[in-house]
PDB file of C-alpha atoms in Angstrom:
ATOM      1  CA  UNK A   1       6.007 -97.270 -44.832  1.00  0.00           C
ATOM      2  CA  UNK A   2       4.280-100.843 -44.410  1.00  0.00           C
ATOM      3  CA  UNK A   3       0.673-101.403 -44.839  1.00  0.00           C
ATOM      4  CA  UNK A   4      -0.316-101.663 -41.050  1.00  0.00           C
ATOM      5  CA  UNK A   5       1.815 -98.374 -40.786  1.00  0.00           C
ATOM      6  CA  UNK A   6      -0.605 -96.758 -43.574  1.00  0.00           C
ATOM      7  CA  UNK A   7      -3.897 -98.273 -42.395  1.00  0.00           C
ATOM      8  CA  UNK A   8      -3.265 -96.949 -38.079  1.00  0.00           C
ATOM      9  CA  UNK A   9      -2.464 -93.494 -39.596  1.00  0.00           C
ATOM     10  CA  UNK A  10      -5.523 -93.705 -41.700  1.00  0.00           C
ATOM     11  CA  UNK A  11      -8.059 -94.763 -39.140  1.00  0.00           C
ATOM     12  CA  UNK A  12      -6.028 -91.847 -36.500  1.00  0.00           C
ATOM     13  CA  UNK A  13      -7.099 -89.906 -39.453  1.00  0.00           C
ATOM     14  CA  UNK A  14     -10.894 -90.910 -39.781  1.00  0.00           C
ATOM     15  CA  UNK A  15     -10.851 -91.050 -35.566  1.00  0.00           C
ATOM     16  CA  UNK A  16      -9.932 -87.116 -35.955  1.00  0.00           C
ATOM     17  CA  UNK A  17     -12.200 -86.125 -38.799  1.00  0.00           C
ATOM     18  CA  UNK A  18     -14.883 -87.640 -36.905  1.00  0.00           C
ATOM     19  CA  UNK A  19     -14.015 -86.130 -33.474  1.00  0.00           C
ATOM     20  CA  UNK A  20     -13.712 -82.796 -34.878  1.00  0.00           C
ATOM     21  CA  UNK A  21     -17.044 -82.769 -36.644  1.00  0.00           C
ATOM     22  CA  UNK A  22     -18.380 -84.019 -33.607  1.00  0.00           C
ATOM     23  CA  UNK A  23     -17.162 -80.981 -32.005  1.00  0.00           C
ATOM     24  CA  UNK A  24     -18.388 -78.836 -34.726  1.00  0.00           C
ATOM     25  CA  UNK A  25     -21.972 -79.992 -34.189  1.00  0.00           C
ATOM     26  CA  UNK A  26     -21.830 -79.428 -30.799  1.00  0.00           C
ATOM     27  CA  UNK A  27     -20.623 -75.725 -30.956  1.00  0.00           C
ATOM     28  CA  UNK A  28     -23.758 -75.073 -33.745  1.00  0.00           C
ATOM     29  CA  UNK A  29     -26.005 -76.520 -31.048  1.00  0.00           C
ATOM     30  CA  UNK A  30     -23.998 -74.523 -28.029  1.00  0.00           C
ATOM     31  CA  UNK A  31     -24.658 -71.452 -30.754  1.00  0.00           C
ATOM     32  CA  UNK A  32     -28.663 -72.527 -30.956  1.00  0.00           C
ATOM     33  CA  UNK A  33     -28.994 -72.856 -27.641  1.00  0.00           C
ATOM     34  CA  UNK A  34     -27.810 -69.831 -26.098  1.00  0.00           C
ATOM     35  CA  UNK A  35     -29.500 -67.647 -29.012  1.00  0.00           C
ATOM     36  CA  UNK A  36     -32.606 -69.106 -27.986  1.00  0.00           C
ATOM     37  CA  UNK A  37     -31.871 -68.475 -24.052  1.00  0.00           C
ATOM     38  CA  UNK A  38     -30.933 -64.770 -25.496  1.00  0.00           C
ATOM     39  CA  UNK A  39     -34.348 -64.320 -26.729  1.00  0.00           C
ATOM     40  CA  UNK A  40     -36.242 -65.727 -23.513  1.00  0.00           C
ATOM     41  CA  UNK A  41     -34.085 -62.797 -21.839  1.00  0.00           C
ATOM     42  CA  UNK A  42     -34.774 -60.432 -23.948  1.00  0.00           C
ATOM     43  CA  UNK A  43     -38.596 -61.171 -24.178  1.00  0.00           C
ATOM     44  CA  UNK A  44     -39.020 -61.515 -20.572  1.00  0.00           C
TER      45      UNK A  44
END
């Protein structure tokens, strides 16, 4: 494997890592936000 090989797979790597938490903070916020929505609901 050359260098330029090693150094695109690493930065697909670090592109993926990154997307993924990316994704993962959005799902905790999806999470927050519809537990607070539940307790509007509820308290209504």
């Amino acid at each position: 494997m050359s260098f330029l090989e090693g150094t695109s797979q690493w930065s697909l790597l670090k592109t993926n890592s990154s997307l993924i938490s990316g994704m993962n903070e959005a799902n905790s916020l999806n999470r927050i936000i519809v537990k607070s929505r539940l307790k509007c609901v509820l308290s209504d």
